[in-house]
Amino acid sequence: MTKKLLLTLVVSLVFSLQIKAQNKTIVPSDVIPFQVTVEKSNFKGKNALAMEIQGETDGDKTLAILKDIDFHNGIIEATISGQPLANAGETARGFVGIAFRTASDASKMEVFYLRPTNGRANDQVRRNHSSQYISIPGYPWEKLRKEAPEQYEAYVDIVPAEWTKIKIVVKDETARLYVNGASQPTLIVNDLKQGKDIRGSIGLWIGPGTLGHFTDIMVTKED
């Protein structure tokens, strides 16, 4: 029988499908930060984790990894928000997303993320780049866009500094990203670059010049 485990962040955790939900407020000590700062916050009426990048970074390994999760196939749901920092450069987009199958040292991971300021931009090309898949190591957005234009990013109607609900469905080498309760996925990846057998945790991911917020995380493990 398929084993299912449900973890929830309100920001809180539900420890299992077989027991009544018990809330545990998430604090910075519940995650392992890599090149980011993590603080408790109340944002738009929700208790959340607020994240920023400080200083120079080593690539895209900019995330906070949830402790005590071993994930392979299943469903990840979250409510997230991203916005450019006040002092961010012109290329900042409020990059915010979820990493999965994440190695404990952040050396490997798959990532879906959003560019919230692109969602309603007047430039159609920018709109087409509202959501993105990347894979670490070896597959940053620049490489994927150059080698396979339009395959790993797509348009979605989103805005910065507002809560956005996302769902990621993972099965072997395929992952689907759903946004704001849509019945159809915004983005489908049929060739996850780290392979179908990799396991790992879940990461709360942000990009350069971003203030990110995360809450209502729910992880359903299918194996």
XYZ file of C-alpha atoms in Angstrom, residues 5-218:
214
model
C 2.671 11.338 4.920
C 1.296 14.799 5.302
C 3.354 17.673 6.596
C 1.885 21.095 6.858
C 3.243 24.562 7.517
C 0.698 27.172 8.494
C 3.381 28.192 8.916
C 2.661 24.795 10.790
C 3.132 21.029 10.364
C 0.609 18.228 10.231
C 2.591 15.124 11.019
C 0.487 12.373 9.428
C -2.740 11.548 7.649
C -3.652 9.119 10.416
C -3.730 11.607 13.304
C -5.621 14.785 14.058
C -3.812 17.847 12.788
C -1.479 19.346 15.335
C 0.009 22.716 14.618
C 3.650 23.472 15.299
C 4.724 26.988 14.469
C 7.758 26.971 12.206
C 10.720 28.981 13.383
C 14.108 29.498 11.739
C 15.518 26.522 13.656
C 13.142 24.220 11.732
C 14.974 24.862 8.451
C 18.562 24.742 7.243
C 19.352 28.008 5.443
C 21.804 28.192 2.541
C 22.922 31.708 1.640
C 19.648 33.195 2.937
C 18.317 34.751 6.117
C 15.095 33.355 7.590
C 12.809 35.155 10.032
C 9.323 34.727 11.451
C 6.874 37.157 9.892
C 3.215 38.061 9.588
C 2.538 38.886 5.955
C -0.853 39.693 4.429
C -2.624 38.184 7.439
C -0.655 34.915 7.533
C 2.084 33.683 9.831
C 4.993 32.990 7.514
C 8.712 32.636 7.037
C 10.369 35.674 5.455
C 13.553 35.150 3.454
C 16.223 37.317 1.862
C 19.638 36.768 0.292
C 22.532 38.625 1.847
C 25.832 39.292 0.118
C 27.372 37.426 -2.803
C 26.058 33.933 -3.524
C 27.307 30.707 -5.057
C 24.899 30.152 -7.944
C 21.258 29.272 -7.325
C 21.756 27.444 -4.019
C 19.736 30.096 -2.198
C 17.120 28.344 -0.105
C 16.025 27.072 3.288
C 15.674 23.283 3.471
C 12.947 21.810 5.654
C 14.327 19.361 8.191
C 13.321 15.699 8.526
C 11.669 15.226 5.120
C 12.609 12.495 2.637
C 10.707 13.043 -0.604
C 10.697 11.196 -3.924
C 7.249 11.118 -5.555
C 4.149 12.941 -4.391
C 2.515 16.330 -4.099
C 3.868 19.584 -2.685
C 1.509 22.475 -1.993
C 2.446 25.914 -0.697
C 1.379 29.518 -0.501
C 4.228 31.804 -1.501
C 4.908 35.456 -2.261
C 7.837 37.205 -3.894
C 8.706 40.840 -4.527
C 11.830 42.783 -5.417
C 13.616 44.390 -2.512
C 13.506 48.170 -2.406
C 17.191 48.379 -3.323
C 17.127 45.600 -5.937
C 18.429 46.136 -9.458
C 16.329 46.447 -12.615
C 16.586 42.720 -13.367
C 14.984 41.678 -10.061
C 11.665 39.913 -10.573
C 10.736 38.765 -7.063
C 11.970 35.218 -7.801
C 10.259 32.768 -5.423
C 9.608 29.030 -5.565
C 9.932 25.524 -4.186
C 12.837 23.108 -4.525
C 12.255 19.357 -4.268
C 14.358 16.210 -4.059
C 16.879 18.514 -2.426
C 20.194 17.144 -1.153
C 20.952 17.917 2.491
C 23.975 19.989 1.431
C 22.028 21.736 -1.376
C 24.306 20.168 -3.989
C 21.369 18.729 -5.948
C 17.760 19.808 -6.388
C 14.929 20.392 -8.825
C 13.208 23.801 -8.665
C 10.007 25.422 -9.888
C 9.904 29.161 -9.333
C 7.909 32.249 -10.297
C 8.871 35.695 -11.551
C 5.945 37.686 -10.095
C 6.735 41.027 -11.757
C 6.542 39.357 -15.175
C 2.950 38.179 -14.785
C 1.332 41.431 -15.865
C 4.214 43.119 -17.642
C 3.412 45.085 -20.805
C 6.158 43.169 -22.629
C 4.766 39.848 -23.893
C 8.197 38.199 -23.871
C 8.536 38.966 -20.163
C 5.066 37.536 -19.560
C 6.120 34.307 -21.250
C 8.868 33.980 -18.630
C 6.582 34.141 -15.568
C 7.292 30.578 -14.377
C 10.528 28.600 -14.621
C 12.069 25.189 -14.032
C 15.770 24.832 -13.205
C 17.882 21.940 -11.968
C 20.994 21.990 -9.810
C 23.698 21.198 -10.735
C 24.116 21.896 -14.396
C 20.872 23.443 -15.605
C 20.426 27.137 -14.768
C 17.710 29.094 -16.542
C 20.179 30.633 -19.006
C 21.277 27.230 -20.295
C 17.737 25.855 -20.533
C 16.409 28.943 -22.322
C 19.280 28.881 -24.818
C 19.178 25.154 -25.568
C 15.416 24.585 -25.373
C 13.534 27.890 -25.772
C 10.019 27.915 -24.241
C 10.265 24.322 -22.978
C 11.067 25.042 -19.326
C 9.165 28.293 -18.700
C 5.648 29.558 -19.277
C 3.176 32.390 -18.731
C 1.006 32.554 -15.626
C -1.074 35.428 -14.248
C 0.668 36.415 -11.000
C 1.540 39.654 -9.218
C 4.327 40.571 -6.798
C 3.812 40.981 -3.044
C 0.619 38.893 -3.051
C 0.009 35.341 -1.895
C 0.103 32.766 -4.694
C -0.944 29.151 -4.219
C 1.142 26.549 -5.998
C 1.004 22.767 -6.289
C 3.791 20.561 -7.630
C 3.019 16.974 -8.622
C 6.095 14.754 -8.989
C 6.209 11.254 -10.486
C 9.571 9.720 -11.421
C 11.051 11.946 -14.177
C 7.946 14.162 -14.551
C 6.842 17.208 -12.547
C 3.852 19.488 -13.055
C 3.388 22.978 -11.629
C -0.139 24.228 -10.903
C -0.832 27.838 -9.871
C -3.746 29.337 -7.927
C -5.959 26.259 -8.064
C -5.930 25.821 -11.833
C -7.090 22.413 -13.046
C -4.416 22.376 -15.750
C -0.687 22.761 -15.095
C 1.128 25.970 -15.918
C 4.354 24.110 -16.647
C 5.148 20.439 -17.334
C 8.644 18.972 -17.211
C 8.918 15.426 -18.534
C 12.682 15.056 -18.149
C 13.748 16.085 -14.653
C 17.453 16.627 -15.088
C 18.700 14.937 -11.905
C 16.987 11.676 -12.860
C 13.955 9.760 -11.643
C 15.585 8.050 -8.663
C 16.890 11.029 -6.699
C 15.361 11.634 -3.252
C 15.660 14.558 -0.897
C 13.956 17.247 1.138
C 11.827 20.250 0.240
C 13.382 23.704 -0.013
C 11.960 27.209 0.178
C 13.777 28.967 -2.664
C 14.355 32.618 -3.590
C 16.451 34.388 -6.193
C 18.534 37.591 -6.226
C 17.032 40.839 -4.967
C 13.951 39.114 -3.537
C 11.907 39.349 -0.370
C 10.103 36.011 -0.181
C 7.375 34.727 2.131
C 6.259 31.117 2.600
C 3.325 29.525 4.408
C 0.753 26.697 4.200
C 3.205 24.072 2.995
C 1.785 20.576 2.652
